[in-house]
Amino acid sequence: MPFFVGLSLSDAAVALDITALNKAELAKHNQYRSLSGVPLVTYSANLAVNAQKHAELMLKTNKFQHSGTANMGENLYSCTGSHHSACSLPGAATEAWYSEIKEYNFTEPGFNLQTGHYTQVVWKGTTMIGCGYATGHKSEDNSFISYVVCNYSPPGNYLDFFGSNVIKPTKF
């Protein structure tokens, strides 16, 4: 049975099927991971609950920042548009994170602020993922802001381990 989240901010009430979001982001992660021949990730309800809480907190506080939760990787995505559906396309967050591949240097693997989302998506040692989503109406300019948070376990982006965990895809 799908789980829907409804947030009422100002006069806007928005609902999203969180189960569908998680399926879409999981599928997109696994599509990209398969290009590098790394193991597919599985869904974690615990990671999804944490991600959902953080997405809602970012919406409530209007602060786009990492949660700082220990022993968990985390990717954040935000989008502003004239309507909430423009920012809630299934898999859009993962596509944005994966697009950082064009900046990654496979001949000198390592951490780079411009590629940290990409490397977490494809990190070979990561086995589980769970995502959350929150959106609401911004009163100052009559637009919507949406946040997607995906949490990862075990986390990636450990220094000195990029060469063995970020595998160059056969095509991209």
Tab-separated table of N, CA, C and O in Angstrom, residues 38-112:
chain	number	residue	atom	x	y	z
A	38	VAL	N	29.005	-2.570	-10.695
A	38	VAL	CA	29.046	-2.692	-9.232
A	38	VAL	C	27.732	-3.285	-8.747
A	38	VAL	O	26.713	-3.202	-9.441
A	39	PRO	N	27.729	-3.890	-7.561
A	39	PRO	CA	26.490	-4.510	-7.062
A	39	PRO	C	25.348	-3.499	-6.947
A	39	PRO	O	25.572	-2.322	-6.645
A	40	LEU	N	24.153	-3.987	-7.197
A	40	LEU	CA	22.971	-3.148	-7.088
A	40	LEU	C	22.665	-2.882	-5.615
A	40	LEU	O	23.010	-3.685	-4.748
A	41	VAL	N	22.033	-1.753	-5.339
A	41	VAL	CA	21.636	-1.424	-3.976
A	41	VAL	C	20.203	-1.882	-3.740
A	41	VAL	O	19.431	-2.040	-4.686
A	42	THR	N	19.871	-2.087	-2.479
A	42	THR	CA	18.513	-2.462	-2.096
A	42	THR	C	17.902	-1.336	-1.264
A	42	THR	O	18.608	-0.487	-0.724
A	43	TYR	N	16.588	-1.365	-1.160
A	43	TYR	CA	15.842	-0.362	-0.421
A	43	TYR	C	15.941	-0.626	1.077
A	43	TYR	O	15.835	-1.768	1.535
A	44	SER	N	16.109	0.438	1.855
A	44	SER	CA	16.104	0.357	3.307
A	44	SER	C	15.031	1.293	3.851
A	44	SER	O	15.114	2.517	3.657
A	45	ALA	N	14.043	0.726	4.547
A	45	ALA	CA	12.982	1.541	5.142
A	45	ALA	C	13.551	2.484	6.204
A	45	ALA	O	13.107	3.621	6.322
A	46	ASN	N	14.538	2.031	6.975
A	46	ASN	CA	15.136	2.890	8.006
A	46	ASN	C	15.824	4.097	7.387
A	46	ASN	O	15.680	5.221	7.883
A	47	LEU	N	16.581	3.883	6.310
A	47	LEU	CA	17.225	5.008	5.637
A	47	LEU	C	16.185	5.957	5.043
A	47	LEU	O	16.350	7.176	5.080
A	48	ALA	N	15.105	5.386	4.520
A	48	ALA	CA	14.043	6.222	3.928
A	48	ALA	C	13.352	7.080	4.997
A	48	ALA	O	13.051	8.251	4.746
A	49	VAL	N	13.118	6.520	6.167
A	49	VAL	CA	12.488	7.288	7.249
A	49	VAL	C	13.389	8.463	7.638
A	49	VAL	O	12.924	9.599	7.788
A	50	ASN	N	14.695	8.198	7.791
A	50	ASN	CA	15.631	9.277	8.126
A	50	ASN	C	15.673	10.333	7.026
A	50	ASN	O	15.706	11.533	7.306
A	51	ALA	N	15.685	9.887	5.776
A	51	ALA	CA	15.724	10.816	4.643
A	51	ALA	C	14.459	11.669	4.604
A	51	ALA	O	14.524	12.878	4.357
A	52	GLN	N	13.317	11.051	4.859
A	52	GLN	CA	12.045	11.787	4.846
A	52	GLN	C	12.025	12.862	5.933
A	52	GLN	O	11.628	13.995	5.685
A	53	LYS	N	12.480	12.504	7.112
A	53	LYS	CA	12.514	13.471	8.215
A	53	LYS	C	13.415	14.658	7.860
A	53	LYS	O	13.060	15.808	8.130
A	54	HIS	N	14.550	14.362	7.233
A	54	HIS	CA	15.452	15.462	6.904
A	54	HIS	C	14.910	16.337	5.774
A	54	HIS	O	15.045	17.561	5.815
A	55	ALA	N	14.271	15.726	4.783
A	55	ALA	CA	13.661	16.516	3.702
A	55	ALA	C	12.596	17.450	4.279
A	55	ALA	O	12.528	18.630	3.911
A	56	GLU	N	11.786	16.943	5.187
A	56	GLU	CA	10.752	17.773	5.807
A	56	GLU	C	11.358	18.878	6.669
A	56	GLU	O	10.841	20.001	6.696
A	57	LEU	N	12.457	18.579	7.355
A	57	LEU	CA	13.133	19.593	8.166
A	57	LEU	C	13.695	20.710	7.277
A	57	LEU	O	13.565	21.894	7.605
A	58	MET	N	14.306	20.344	6.156
A	58	MET	CA	14.839	21.363	5.249
A	58	MET	C	13.710	22.252	4.730
A	58	MET	O	13.871	23.467	4.623
A	59	LEU	N	12.573	21.646	4.423
A	59	LEU	CA	11.433	22.438	3.947
A	59	LEU	C	10.944	23.382	5.048
A	59	LEU	O	10.706	24.562	4.793
A	60	LYS	N	10.817	22.868	6.244
A	60	LYS	CA	10.311	23.663	7.361
A	60	LYS	C	11.243	24.831	7.690
A	60	LYS	O	10.784	25.937	7.960
A	61	THR	N	12.559	24.581	7.678
A	61	THR	CA	13.533	25.600	8.070
A	61	THR	C	14.053	26.404	6.893
A	61	THR	O	14.768	27.386	7.089
A	62	ASN	N	13.743	25.940	5.682
A	62	ASN	CA	14.265	26.560	4.464
A	62	ASN	C	15.795	26.610	4.480
A	62	ASN	O	16.418	27.582	4.066
A	63	LYS	N	16.411	25.506	4.970
A	63	LYS	CA	17.872	25.390	5.018
A	63	LYS	C	18.290	24.133	4.266
A	63	LYS	O	17.963	23.019	4.665
A	64	PHE	N	19.024	24.340	3.182
A	64	PHE	CA	19.526	23.244	2.355
A	64	PHE	C	20.887	22.839	2.912
A	64	PHE	O	21.901	23.450	2.598
A	65	GLN	N	20.885	21.829	3.795
A	65	GLN	CA	22.137	21.396	4.407
A	65	GLN	C	22.039	19.932	4.813
A	65	GLN	O	20.960	19.410	5.053
A	66	HIS	N	23.218	19.292	4.877
A	66	HIS	CA	23.272	17.884	5.272
A	66	HIS	C	22.827	17.711	6.719
A	66	HIS	O	22.990	18.612	7.544
A	67	SER	N	22.325	16.534	7.021
A	67	SER	CA	21.828	16.239	8.366
A	67	SER	C	22.959	16.041	9.363
A	67	SER	O	22.770	16.264	10.548
A	68	GLY	N	24.104	15.578	8.888
A	68	GLY	CA	25.222	15.324	9.788
A	68	GLY	C	25.109	14.005	10.532
A	68	GLY	O	25.848	13.750	11.471
A	69	THR	N	24.194	13.142	10.115
A	69	THR	CA	24.020	11.843	10.758
A	69	THR	C	25.247	10.971	10.514
A	69	THR	O	25.696	10.818	9.382
A	70	ALA	N	25.780	10.401	11.591
A	70	ALA	CA	26.978	9.563	11.495
A	70	ALA	C	26.675	8.223	10.828
A	70	ALA	O	25.545	7.733	10.880
A	71	ASN	N	27.685	7.655	10.203
A	71	ASN	CA	27.631	6.314	9.610
A	71	ASN	C	26.583	6.164	8.515
A	71	ASN	O	26.019	5.095	8.329
A	72	MET	N	26.349	7.248	7.787
A	72	MET	CA	25.362	7.217	6.714
A	72	MET	C	25.789	8.218	5.643
A	72	MET	O	26.139	9.343	5.965
A	73	GLY	N	25.766	7.806	4.381
A	73	GLY	CA	25.995	8.742	3.289
A	73	GLY	C	24.709	9.485	2.990
A	73	GLY	O	23.610	9.028	3.332
A	74	GLU	N	24.847	10.644	2.344
A	74	GLU	CA	23.655	11.447	2.088
A	74	GLU	C	23.855	12.324	0.861
A	74	GLU	O	24.855	13.017	0.752
A	75	ASN	N	22.915	12.271	-0.064
A	75	ASN	CA	22.861	13.185	-1.199
A	75	ASN	C	21.618	14.041	-1.067
A	75	ASN	O	20.545	13.543	-0.725
A	76	LEU	N	21.765	15.334	-1.383
A	76	LEU	CA	20.661	16.279	-1.323
A	76	LEU	C	20.401	16.866	-2.703
A	76	LEU	O	21.331	17.077	-3.473
A	77	TYR	N	19.147	17.161	-2.969
A	77	TYR	CA	18.732	17.752	-4.236
A	77	TYR	C	17.607	18.732	-3.949
A	77	TYR	O	16.728	18.444	-3.131
A	78	SER	N	17.637	19.880	-4.598
A	78	SER	CA	16.513	20.804	-4.480
A	78	SER	C	16.165	21.344	-5.858
A	78	SER	O	17.002	21.395	-6.752
A	79	CYS	N	14.925	21.740	-5.976
A	79	CYS	CA	14.428	22.248	-7.245
A	79	CYS	C	13.334	23.254	-6.948
A	79	CYS	O	12.519	23.050	-6.050
A	80	THR	N	13.336	24.335	-7.684
A	80	THR	CA	12.291	25.343	-7.554
A	80	THR	C	11.588	25.467	-8.895
A	80	THR	O	12.229	25.484	-9.941
A	81	GLY	N	10.284	25.533	-8.859
A	81	GLY	CA	9.522	25.663	-10.091
A	81	GLY	C	8.181	26.309	-9.841
A	81	GLY	O	7.797	26.582	-8.703
A	82	SER	N	7.456	26.542	-10.917
A	82	SER	CA	6.154	27.180	-10.803
A	82	SER	C	5.086	26.215	-10.323
A	82	SER	O	4.014	26.618	-9.917
A	83	HIS	N	5.375	24.928	-10.377
A	83	HIS	CA	4.430	23.917	-9.913
A	83	HIS	C	5.235	22.766	-9.333
A	83	HIS	O	6.288	22.417	-9.860
A	84	HIS	N	4.750	22.155	-8.268
A	84	HIS	CA	5.516	21.100	-7.589
A	84	HIS	C	5.855	19.937	-8.496
A	84	HIS	O	6.899	19.325	-8.360
A	85	SER	N	5.030	19.596	-9.466
A	85	SER	CA	5.292	18.432	-10.305
A	85	SER	C	6.512	18.621	-11.199
A	85	SER	O	7.131	17.655	-11.622
A	86	ALA	N	6.879	19.846	-11.483
A	86	ALA	CA	8.068	20.099	-12.302
A	86	ALA	C	9.327	19.648	-11.584
A	86	ALA	O	10.339	19.372	-12.224
A	87	CYS	N	9.275	19.558	-10.261
A	87	CYS	CA	10.445	19.190	-9.476
A	87	CYS	C	10.372	17.776	-8.924
A	87	CYS	O	11.274	17.353	-8.224
A	88	SER	N	9.312	17.062	-9.193
A	88	SER	CA	9.162	15.740	-8.595
A	88	SER	C	9.148	14.620	-9.628
A	88	SER	O	8.530	13.591	-9.415
A	89	LEU	N	9.827	14.811	-10.733
A	89	LEU	CA	9.900	13.757	-11.740
A	89	LEU	C	10.657	12.565	-11.167
A	89	LEU	O	11.739	12.738	-10.594
A	90	PRO	N	10.128	11.377	-11.285
A	90	PRO	CA	10.790	10.193	-10.737
A	90	PRO	C	12.211	10.024	-11.282
A	90	PRO	O	12.426	10.057	-12.486
A	91	GLY	N	13.159	9.894	-10.373
A	91	GLY	CA	14.548	9.681	-10.765
A	91	GLY	C	15.321	10.945	-11.083
A	91	GLY	O	16.515	10.884	-11.375
A	92	ALA	N	14.676	12.119	-11.035
A	92	ALA	CA	15.343	13.372	-11.412
A	92	ALA	C	16.544	13.679	-10.523
A	92	ALA	O	17.575	14.152	-11.007
A	93	ALA	N	16.424	13.421	-9.237
A	93	ALA	CA	17.539	13.703	-8.326
A	93	ALA	C	18.745	12.840	-8.686
A	93	ALA	O	19.869	13.356	-8.810
A	94	THR	N	18.527	11.555	-8.875
A	94	THR	CA	19.638	10.658	-9.203
A	94	THR	C	20.255	11.021	-10.542
A	94	THR	O	21.476	10.964	-10.704
A	95	GLU	N	19.432	11.411	-11.505
A	95	GLU	CA	19.977	11.844	-12.800
A	95	GLU	C	20.878	13.059	-12.622
A	95	GLU	O	21.949	13.139	-13.230
A	96	ALA	N	20.467	14.004	-11.801
A	96	ALA	CA	21.283	15.201	-11.550
A	96	ALA	C	22.605	14.818	-10.885
A	96	ALA	O	23.673	15.308	-11.270
A	97	TRP	N	22.539	13.944	-9.897
A	97	TRP	CA	23.765	13.530	-9.212
A	97	TRP	C	24.694	12.780	-10.162
A	97	TRP	O	25.896	13.012	-10.174
A	98	TYR	N	24.130	11.888	-10.963
A	98	TYR	CA	24.960	11.102	-11.881
A	98	TYR	C	25.591	11.984	-12.948
A	98	TYR	O	26.679	11.689	-13.439
A	99	SER	N	24.960	13.079	-13.295
A	99	SER	CA	25.489	13.954	-14.353
A	99	SER	C	26.871	14.521	-13.989
A	99	SER	O	27.595	14.991	-14.865
A	100	GLU	N	27.240	14.452	-12.721
A	100	GLU	CA	28.563	14.910	-12.295
A	100	GLU	C	29.681	14.033	-12.849
A	100	GLU	O	30.859	14.398	-12.749
A	101	ILE	N	29.357	12.895	-13.436
A	101	ILE	CA	30.355	11.992	-13.991
A	101	ILE	C	31.276	12.710	-14.974
A	101	ILE	O	32.457	12.399	-15.068
A	102	LYS	N	30.747	13.682	-15.683
A	102	LYS	CA	31.545	14.392	-16.687
A	102	LYS	C	32.721	15.144	-16.066
A	102	LYS	O	33.682	15.478	-16.745
A	103	GLU	N	32.651	15.401	-14.762
A	103	GLU	CA	33.726	16.110	-14.066
A	103	GLU	C	34.684	15.162	-13.336
A	103	GLU	O	35.709	15.609	-12.825
A	104	TYR	N	34.349	13.872	-13.270
A	104	TYR	CA	35.170	12.931	-12.496
A	104	TYR	C	36.388	12.491	-13.289
A	104	TYR	O	36.298	12.152	-14.461
A	105	ASN	N	37.528	12.468	-12.638
A	105	ASN	CA	38.790	12.073	-13.261
A	105	ASN	C	39.106	10.629	-12.866
A	105	ASN	O	39.636	10.377	-11.780
A	106	PHE	N	38.807	9.690	-13.748
A	106	PHE	CA	39.032	8.276	-13.458
A	106	PHE	C	40.511	7.909	-13.429
A	106	PHE	O	40.880	6.906	-12.838
A	107	THR	N	41.364	8.704	-14.055
A	107	THR	CA	42.798	8.408	-14.023
A	107	THR	C	43.448	8.844	-12.715
A	107	THR	O	44.524	8.372	-12.374
A	108	GLU	N	42.792	9.754	-11.991
A	108	GLU	CA	43.260	10.175	-10.667
A	108	GLU	C	42.069	10.159	-9.707
A	108	GLU	O	41.560	11.206	-9.320
A	109	PRO	N	41.627	8.964	-9.320
A	109	PRO	CA	40.434	8.869	-8.487
A	109	PRO	C	40.612	9.546	-7.136
A	109	PRO	O	41.677	9.484	-6.532
A	110	GLY	N	39.556	10.203	-6.698
A	110	GLY	CA	39.586	10.859	-5.406
A	110	GLY	C	38.371	11.740	-5.224
A	110	GLY	O	37.540	11.874	-6.115
A	111	PHE	N	38.302	12.361	-4.046
A	111	PHE	CA	37.165	13.206	-3.751
A	111	PHE	C	37.307	14.562	-4.409
A	111	PHE	O	38.383	15.144	-4.473
A	112	ASN	N	36.174	15.073	-4.891
A	112	ASN	CA	36.101	16.383	-5.516
A	112	ASN	C	34.709	16.922	-5.194
A	112	ASN	O	33.720	16.206	-5.326
